[in-house]
């Protein structure tokens, strides 16, 4: 039975032969990484429980566990981009709808925002845990000093969000179905890309990859992503349907690392890295293969497409925003939707038909989340503000 690497480490301490070699574990790893022949002490470790240990995602002392794993399984300097093995135990998180999510979804759907991504953001903002961690990453990713944000801090809080908030919220928020560019723009801005994703000037993708390999967390998440979303598999239909959930799960875990991917357009669901191959010289093909892990990954694309019907509760119905469109734009990054086929009277009646929670409920929800409406940043949603929007629009 496979043990986690923390347990394996303790077992190694209790074994005289393993313990005598343990103090050079990291040195062994470094020597193997540059192609040196492994010494007998290093080879002796191949026959211990350390060789078969794994780590669990978001476990206590995860970083320590991963360092032990990579000491026994060094990344060899062979020029290949494939990491071959994942340090994580294969545990598929159940993507089920809890009573809390269903209750919030039913409540929000009555307001009929008409935009799936805005709706999922509203649901997250109405859930105490989801709203708390989203507030944190939006706040830290939006802070700027000397016109620059702290990307490392932003990434850390993004990882916290995807690690601690149930996937029924995070997965729906990031893979919400869109039928126009307004919705897609909201989806693209979910992770506050101005800080977490974009670089100015762009780094070379070779440097980004090297930085990832040197970072224990990023290297581990990338190895897991390669295992479940094989980027070098040229199978026409991507990967088997049974693999889709694991692929999306490993994709979410890449967000908040130095190789954070994101949507690159409001016209489709294409994702990529924010780096370039300019100045790659003789390594241009290798550089393009790094980008191709995401933007040419057939397994990832088929996995993303497979989950859209599962998440879709609306099919292209969008609420025409009237005089309140400016508020929508400023707080939600959602542009006004103009439809010449809809009259102003029809728009008013559509909005009037939407039911929203009473003012006391909204007030309580806002107080529980700990977020005040005037402090909203970027994509953070506030239920009380939504109430005001719909009331204002209905009275126009």
XYZ file of N, CA, C and O in Angstrom, residues 173-304:
528
model
N -17.709 28.575 -11.547
C -17.316 29.970 -11.732
C -16.345 30.113 -12.904
O -16.432 31.062 -13.683
N -15.421 29.161 -13.045
C -14.395 29.263 -14.083
C -14.845 28.689 -15.420
O -14.362 29.103 -16.469
N -15.771 27.730 -15.395
C -16.221 27.106 -16.640
C -17.691 27.397 -16.917
O -18.413 26.556 -17.438
N -18.126 28.587 -16.565
C -19.516 28.960 -16.820
C -19.734 29.098 -18.330
O -18.878 29.599 -19.049
N -20.884 28.643 -18.834
C -21.152 28.686 -20.277
C -21.512 30.091 -20.740
O -22.291 30.784 -20.093
N -20.948 30.504 -21.856
C -21.220 31.849 -22.389
C -21.719 31.774 -23.823
O -21.312 30.898 -24.586
N -22.579 32.729 -24.159
C -23.123 32.799 -25.506
C -22.862 34.167 -26.142
O -23.347 34.434 -27.233
N -22.133 35.022 -25.464
C -21.722 36.288 -26.073
C -20.447 36.783 -25.395
O -19.989 36.229 -24.403
N -19.862 37.821 -25.949
C -18.565 38.307 -25.481
C -18.639 38.972 -24.105
O -17.643 39.019 -23.384
N -19.811 39.482 -23.730
C -19.943 40.135 -22.424
C -19.771 39.113 -21.302
O -19.058 39.343 -20.325
N -20.436 37.987 -21.473
C -20.322 36.909 -20.504
C -18.887 36.365 -20.492
O -18.299 36.130 -19.441
N -18.308 36.186 -21.686
C -16.950 35.648 -21.795
C -15.923 36.572 -21.159
O -14.914 36.123 -20.594
N -16.157 37.881 -21.250
C -15.245 38.838 -20.633
C -15.268 38.690 -19.123
O -14.236 38.748 -18.454
N -16.459 38.472 -18.590
C -16.591 38.247 -17.150
C -15.839 36.974 -16.731
O -15.139 36.937 -15.730
N -15.977 35.924 -17.522
C -15.315 34.646 -17.239
C -13.797 34.800 -17.286
O -13.076 34.284 -16.434
N -13.308 35.511 -18.287
C -11.863 35.709 -18.444
C -11.278 36.487 -17.273
O -10.125 36.263 -16.873
N -12.061 37.394 -16.699
C -11.561 38.246 -15.627
C -11.751 37.643 -14.231
O -11.439 38.294 -13.236
N -12.214 36.410 -14.180
C -12.470 35.761 -12.882
C -11.237 35.761 -11.994
O -11.324 36.004 -10.786
N -10.058 35.494 -12.546
C -8.837 35.364 -11.733
C -8.041 36.675 -11.666
O -6.868 36.663 -11.288
N -8.677 37.791 -12.006
C -8.019 39.104 -12.023
C -6.720 39.008 -12.836
O -5.610 39.132 -12.316
N -6.846 38.748 -14.144
C -5.674 38.481 -14.988
C -4.654 39.603 -15.069
O -3.483 39.357 -15.359
N -5.081 40.842 -14.793
C -4.131 41.958 -14.845
C -2.947 41.725 -13.910
O -1.841 42.223 -14.148
N -3.170 40.961 -12.847
C -2.084 40.673 -11.900
C -1.649 39.212 -11.965
O -0.462 38.907 -12.001
N -2.611 38.287 -11.987
C -2.281 36.867 -11.875
C -1.766 36.251 -13.167
O -1.076 35.229 -13.145
N -2.074 36.868 -14.295
C -1.809 36.237 -15.585
C -0.907 37.056 -16.509
O 0.100 36.555 -17.020
N -1.255 38.304 -16.679
C -0.550 39.131 -17.667
C 0.811 39.604 -17.171
O 0.992 39.883 -15.988
N 1.761 39.674 -18.092
C 3.110 40.180 -17.800
C 3.430 41.274 -18.808
O 3.142 41.145 -19.994
N 4.036 42.345 -18.340
C 4.422 43.426 -19.241
C 5.827 43.928 -18.886
O 6.005 44.576 -17.863
N 6.823 43.630 -19.711
C 6.741 42.839 -20.946
C 6.593 41.354 -20.662
O 6.892 40.894 -19.559
N 6.156 40.620 -21.667
C 5.978 39.181 -21.501
C 7.327 38.480 -21.338
O 8.291 38.823 -22.017
N 7.333 37.482 -20.452
C 8.527 36.670 -20.295
C 8.589 35.647 -21.431
O 7.579 35.323 -22.050
N 9.785 35.114 -21.666
C 9.922 34.020 -22.611
C 9.385 32.755 -21.945
O 9.614 32.515 -20.760
N 8.652 31.939 -22.687
C 8.029 30.740 -22.114
C 9.058 29.742 -21.596
O 8.756 28.965 -20.682
N 10.257 29.761 -22.147
C 11.323 28.879 -21.651
C 11.693 29.258 -20.219
O 11.913 28.384 -19.373
N 11.731 30.555 -19.953
C 12.040 31.026 -18.600
C 10.910 30.692 -17.631
O 11.153 30.308 -16.478
N 9.669 30.828 -18.098
C 8.512 30.515 -17.258
C 8.530 29.035 -16.883
O 8.314 28.669 -15.718
N 8.812 28.188 -17.863
C 8.861 26.747 -17.598
C 9.978 26.410 -16.614
O 9.780 25.636 -15.666
N 11.153 26.995 -16.812
C 12.281 26.742 -15.905
C 11.951 27.192 -14.482
O 12.296 26.513 -13.508
N 11.268 28.335 -14.360
C 10.869 28.826 -13.032
C 9.897 27.853 -12.378
O 9.951 27.622 -11.174
N 9.017 27.271 -13.188
C 8.044 26.306 -12.666
C 8.753 25.050 -12.169
O 8.444 24.540 -11.091
N 9.708 24.557 -12.930
C 10.418 23.330 -12.558
C 11.220 23.534 -11.271
O 11.370 22.613 -10.459
N 11.691 24.737 -11.046
C 12.473 25.019 -9.834
C 11.591 25.205 -8.600
O 12.080 25.171 -7.475
N 10.300 25.406 -8.821
C 9.359 25.607 -7.726
C 8.644 24.287 -7.422
O 8.016 23.697 -8.310
N 8.709 23.839 -6.187
C 8.162 22.527 -5.820
C 6.671 22.405 -6.123
O 6.222 21.406 -6.696
N 5.897 23.413 -5.749
C 4.452 23.356 -5.960
C 4.115 23.372 -7.451
O 3.336 22.542 -7.938
N 4.712 24.286 -8.191
C 4.411 24.398 -9.619
C 4.825 23.132 -10.365
O 4.080 22.616 -11.199
N 6.005 22.606 -10.078
C 6.476 21.380 -10.735
C 5.509 20.223 -10.475
O 5.183 19.445 -11.371
N 5.030 20.142 -9.240
C 4.113 19.060 -8.865
C 2.766 19.197 -9.558
O 2.207 18.218 -10.063
N 2.243 20.423 -9.605
C 0.951 20.653 -10.258
C 1.064 20.408 -11.767
O 0.139 19.883 -12.384
N 2.210 20.793 -12.352
C 2.415 20.583 -13.782
C 2.509 19.088 -14.099
O 1.957 18.626 -15.106
N 3.206 18.338 -13.251
C 3.313 16.888 -13.457
C 1.934 16.240 -13.393
O 1.605 15.352 -14.191
N 1.103 16.698 -12.465
C -0.247 16.161 -12.330
C -1.103 16.545 -13.530
O -1.901 15.739 -14.023
N -0.930 17.774 -14.013
C -1.661 18.240 -15.195
C -1.271 17.410 -16.415
O -2.134 17.001 -17.207
N 0.014 17.148 -16.577
C 0.473 16.357 -17.720
C -0.071 14.927 -17.664
O -0.353 14.327 -18.698
N -0.221 14.405 -16.471
C -0.742 13.043 -16.328
C -2.216 12.962 -16.726
O -2.626 12.037 -17.441
N -3.007 13.932 -16.286
C -4.455 13.857 -16.494
C -4.948 14.619 -17.723
O -6.062 14.359 -18.198
N -4.165 15.567 -18.223
C -4.481 16.269 -19.479
C -3.274 16.126 -20.398
O -2.613 17.126 -20.698
N -2.928 14.917 -20.813
C -1.683 14.695 -21.560
C -1.522 15.652 -22.738
O -2.246 15.536 -23.730
N -0.608 16.625 -22.627
C -0.494 17.659 -23.653
C 0.175 17.192 -24.938
O 0.048 17.850 -25.970
N 0.872 16.074 -24.882
C 1.598 15.616 -26.063
C 0.884 14.460 -26.756
O 1.414 13.843 -27.669
N -0.328 14.168 -26.316
C -1.154 13.133 -26.933
C -1.907 13.760 -28.108
O -2.660 14.712 -27.934
N -1.688 13.235 -29.282
C -2.295 13.811 -30.488
C -3.575 13.092 -30.914
O -4.016 13.210 -32.048
N -4.181 12.329 -29.990
C -5.430 11.649 -30.290
C -6.479 12.655 -30.746
O -6.683 13.681 -30.091
N -7.121 12.364 -31.845
C -8.029 13.329 -32.472
C -9.143 13.789 -31.547
O -9.479 14.973 -31.499
N -9.713 12.864 -30.771
C -10.859 13.198 -29.920
C -10.466 13.590 -28.501
O -11.310 13.623 -27.606
N -9.217 13.882 -28.285
C -8.773 14.268 -26.945
C -8.544 13.046 -26.082
O -7.841 12.128 -26.476
N -9.179 12.997 -24.931
C -8.998 11.869 -24.018
C -10.352 11.263 -23.681
O -11.391 11.881 -23.905
N -10.378 10.051 -23.109
C -11.648 9.396 -22.780
C -12.486 10.240 -21.828
O -11.952 10.971 -20.989
N -13.784 10.120 -21.940
C -14.703 10.914 -21.109
C -14.478 10.673 -19.629
O -14.658 11.579 -18.815
N -14.037 9.466 -19.279
C -13.813 9.143 -17.872
C -12.680 9.972 -17.267
O -12.567 10.115 -16.054
N -11.855 10.561 -18.139
C -10.701 11.336 -17.688
C -10.991 12.832 -17.569
O -10.202 13.590 -17.017
N -12.127 13.277 -18.066
C -12.420 14.709 -18.139
C -12.398 15.401 -16.770
O -11.839 16.486 -16.622
N -13.012 14.797 -15.781
C -13.072 15.423 -14.454
C -11.684 15.580 -13.844
O -11.363 16.614 -13.250
N -10.846 14.550 -13.993
C -9.483 14.619 -13.467
C -8.672 15.682 -14.205
O -7.843 16.374 -13.605
N -8.911 15.804 -15.505
C -8.198 16.811 -16.304
C -8.558 18.216 -15.832
O -7.678 19.046 -15.578
N -9.845 18.495 -15.668
C -10.277 19.820 -15.217
C -9.810 20.101 -13.799
O -9.442 21.229 -13.456
N -9.800 19.078 -12.974
C -9.334 19.213 -11.603
C -7.864 19.622 -11.572
O -7.461 20.519 -10.830
N -7.052 18.991 -12.429
C -5.617 19.318 -12.467
C -5.373 20.680 -13.111
O -4.417 21.378 -12.767
N -6.250 21.092 -14.041
C -6.139 22.424 -14.644
C -6.372 23.508 -13.596
O -5.627 24.491 -13.523
N -7.414 23.333 -12.780
C -7.714 24.313 -11.730
C -6.529 24.481 -10.787
O -6.266 25.582 -10.287
N -5.803 23.397 -10.542
C -4.677 23.451 -9.611
C -3.464 24.179 -10.186
O -2.555 24.548 -9.444
N -3.437 24.394 -11.490
C -2.345 25.163 -12.094
C -2.512 26.660 -11.836
O -1.548 27.415 -11.884
N -3.733 27.091 -11.570
C -3.995 28.510 -11.340
C -3.400 28.929 -9.997
O -3.651 28.302 -8.974
N -2.594 29.970 -10.023
C -1.907 30.414 -8.818
C -0.455 29.971 -8.786
O 0.250 30.229 -7.814
N 0.004 29.325 -9.864
C 1.423 28.966 -9.987
C 2.066 29.929 -10.988
O 1.376 30.755 -11.593
N 3.383 29.809 -11.186
C 4.047 30.687 -12.157
C 3.625 30.347 -13.585
O 3.863 31.129 -14.514
N 2.999 29.173 -13.769
C 2.469 28.797 -15.079
C 0.943 28.861 -15.049
O 0.249 27.961 -15.508
N 0.417 29.954 -14.518
C -1.031 30.146 -14.460
C -1.604 30.323 -15.864
O -1.202 31.228 -16.591
N -2.549 29.471 -16.263
C -3.204 29.638 -17.568
C -4.476 30.467 -17.416
O -4.980 30.640 -16.315
N -4.992 30.944 -18.533
C -6.271 31.672 -18.494
C -6.846 31.769 -19.897
O -6.170 31.485 -20.895
N -8.107 32.193 -19.964
C -8.722 32.451 -21.262
C -7.993 33.613 -21.930
O -7.590 34.570 -21.268
N -7.842 33.522 -23.243
C -7.094 34.569 -23.955
C -7.981 35.360 -24.909
O -7.506 36.242 -25.618
N -9.268 35.046 -24.914
C -10.174 35.736 -25.829
C -11.582 35.751 -25.259
O -11.940 34.915 -24.435
N -12.376 36.712 -25.708
C -13.787 36.753 -25.334
C -14.658 36.089 -26.402
O -15.881 36.106 -26.309
N -14.014 35.521 -27.411
C -14.753 34.928 -28.523
C -14.851 33.406 -28.454
O -15.593 32.796 -29.212
N -14.061 32.786 -27.568
C -14.074 31.327 -27.485
C -13.553 30.891 -26.113
O -13.333 31.728 -25.240
N -13.338 29.587 -25.947
C -12.864 29.062 -24.674
C -11.381 28.696 -24.715
O -10.900 27.912 -23.901
N -10.634 29.247 -25.657
C -9.202 28.946 -25.765
C -8.450 29.473 -24.548
O -8.675 30.596 -24.093
N -7.559 28.652 -24.013
C -6.730 29.056 -22.878
C -5.255 28.917 -23.268
O -4.910 28.149 -24.160
N -4.412 29.676 -22.578
C -2.984 29.614 -22.876
C -2.205 30.232 -21.719
O -2.782 30.613 -20.690
N -0.890 30.323 -21.903
C -0.021 31.016 -20.945
C 0.220 32.421 -21.448
O 0.111 32.703 -22.646
N 0.582 33.323 -20.539
C 0.885 34.694 -20.946
C 2.394 34.851 -21.079
O 3.058 35.465 -20.252
N 2.946 34.251 -22.112
C 4.385 34.356 -22.372
C 4.590 34.266 -23.874
O 3.655 33.955 -24.615
N 5.785 34.530 -24.327
C 6.052 34.520 -25.766
C 7.290 33.687 -26.075
O 8.029 33.286 -25.174
N 7.498 33.442 -27.351
C 8.684 32.692 -27.792
C 9.687 33.609 -28.484
O 10.612 33.136 -29.137
N 9.476 34.904 -28.318
C 10.405 35.863 -28.926
C 11.778 35.728 -28.274
O 11.907 35.688 -27.052
N 12.793 35.626 -29.096
C 14.160 35.499 -28.592
C 14.534 34.089 -28.172
O 15.512 33.884 -27.438
N 13.776 33.094 -28.635
C 14.056 31.712 -28.244
C 15.178 31.077 -29.053
O 15.684 30.007 -28.693
N 15.536 31.720 -30.165
C 16.631 31.244 -31.016
C 16.412 29.788 -31.414
O 15.356 29.430 -31.918
N 17.404 28.935 -31.139
C 17.321 27.528 -31.548
C 16.326 26.718 -30.728
O 16.062 25.553 -31.046
N 15.793 27.303 -29.671
C 14.848 26.593 -28.809
C 13.398 26.987 -29.067
O 12.528 26.775 -28.221
N 13.137 27.546 -30.251
C 11.789 28.030 -30.540
C 10.763 26.902 -30.543
O 9.642 27.071 -30.043
N 11.125 25.743 -31.086
C 10.179 24.625 -31.108
C 9.853 24.167 -29.694
O 8.688 23.881 -29.378
N 10.860 24.088 -28.847
C 10.638 23.710 -27.454
C 9.724 24.732 -26.771
O 8.827 24.371 -26.003
N 9.953 26.004 -27.072
C 9.149 27.075 -26.500
C 7.688 26.940 -26.932
O 6.768 27.050 -26.112
N 7.453 26.679 -28.199
C 6.085 26.539 -28.709
C 5.395 25.330 -28.093
O 4.183 25.341 -27.870
N 6.180 24.283 -27.807
C 5.601 23.097 -27.171
C 5.147 23.396 -25.744
O 4.188 22.793 -25.242
N 5.831 24.332 -25.094
C 5.435 24.734 -23.739
C 4.073 25.426 -23.787
O 3.171 25.118 -23.002
N 3.908 26.362 -24.722
C 2.607 27.029 -24.888
C 1.547 26.010 -25.299
O 0.403 26.055 -24.842
N 1.970 25.067 -26.157
C 1.041 24.064 -26.664
C 0.478 23.139 -25.608
O -0.533 22.470 -25.839
N 1.130 23.079 -24.438
C 0.583 22.263 -23.343
C -0.838 22.694 -23.009
O -1.639 21.897 -22.512
N -1.158 23.954 -23.280
C -2.483 24.486 -22.961
C -3.283 24.824 -24.215
O -4.418 24.371 -24.362
N -2.719 25.605 -25.118
C -3.542 26.070 -26.238
C -3.716 25.041 -27.356
O -4.526 25.233 -28.263
N -2.975 23.934 -27.292
C -3.160 22.864 -28.278
C -3.451 21.527 -27.599
O -3.268 20.463 -28.190
N -3.889 21.592 -26.370
C -4.150 20.385 -25.586
C -5.566 19.869 -25.879
O -6.553 20.427 -25.410
N -5.650 18.811 -26.654
C -6.947 18.296 -27.084
C -7.736 17.693 -25.927
O -8.962 17.770 -25.891
N -7.029 17.079 -25.004
C -7.707 16.496 -23.845
C -8.343 17.600 -23.000
O -9.488 17.477 -22.562
N -7.603 18.688 -22.787
C -8.130 19.808 -22.014
C -9.334 20.420 -22.706
O -10.361 20.705 -22.062
N -9.237 20.608 -24.015
C -10.351 21.232 -24.741
C -11.598 20.362 -24.680
O -12.709 20.850 -24.435
N -11.431 19.056 -24.911
C -12.600 18.172 -24.877
C -13.189 18.095 -23.469
O -14.398 17.987 -23.292
N -12.323 18.197 -22.460
C -12.798 18.181 -21.068
C -13.608 19.431 -20.760
O -14.652 19.372 -20.105
N -13.127 20.586 -21.231
C -13.835 21.845 -20.997
C -15.184 21.857 -21.724
O -16.200 22.282 -21.177
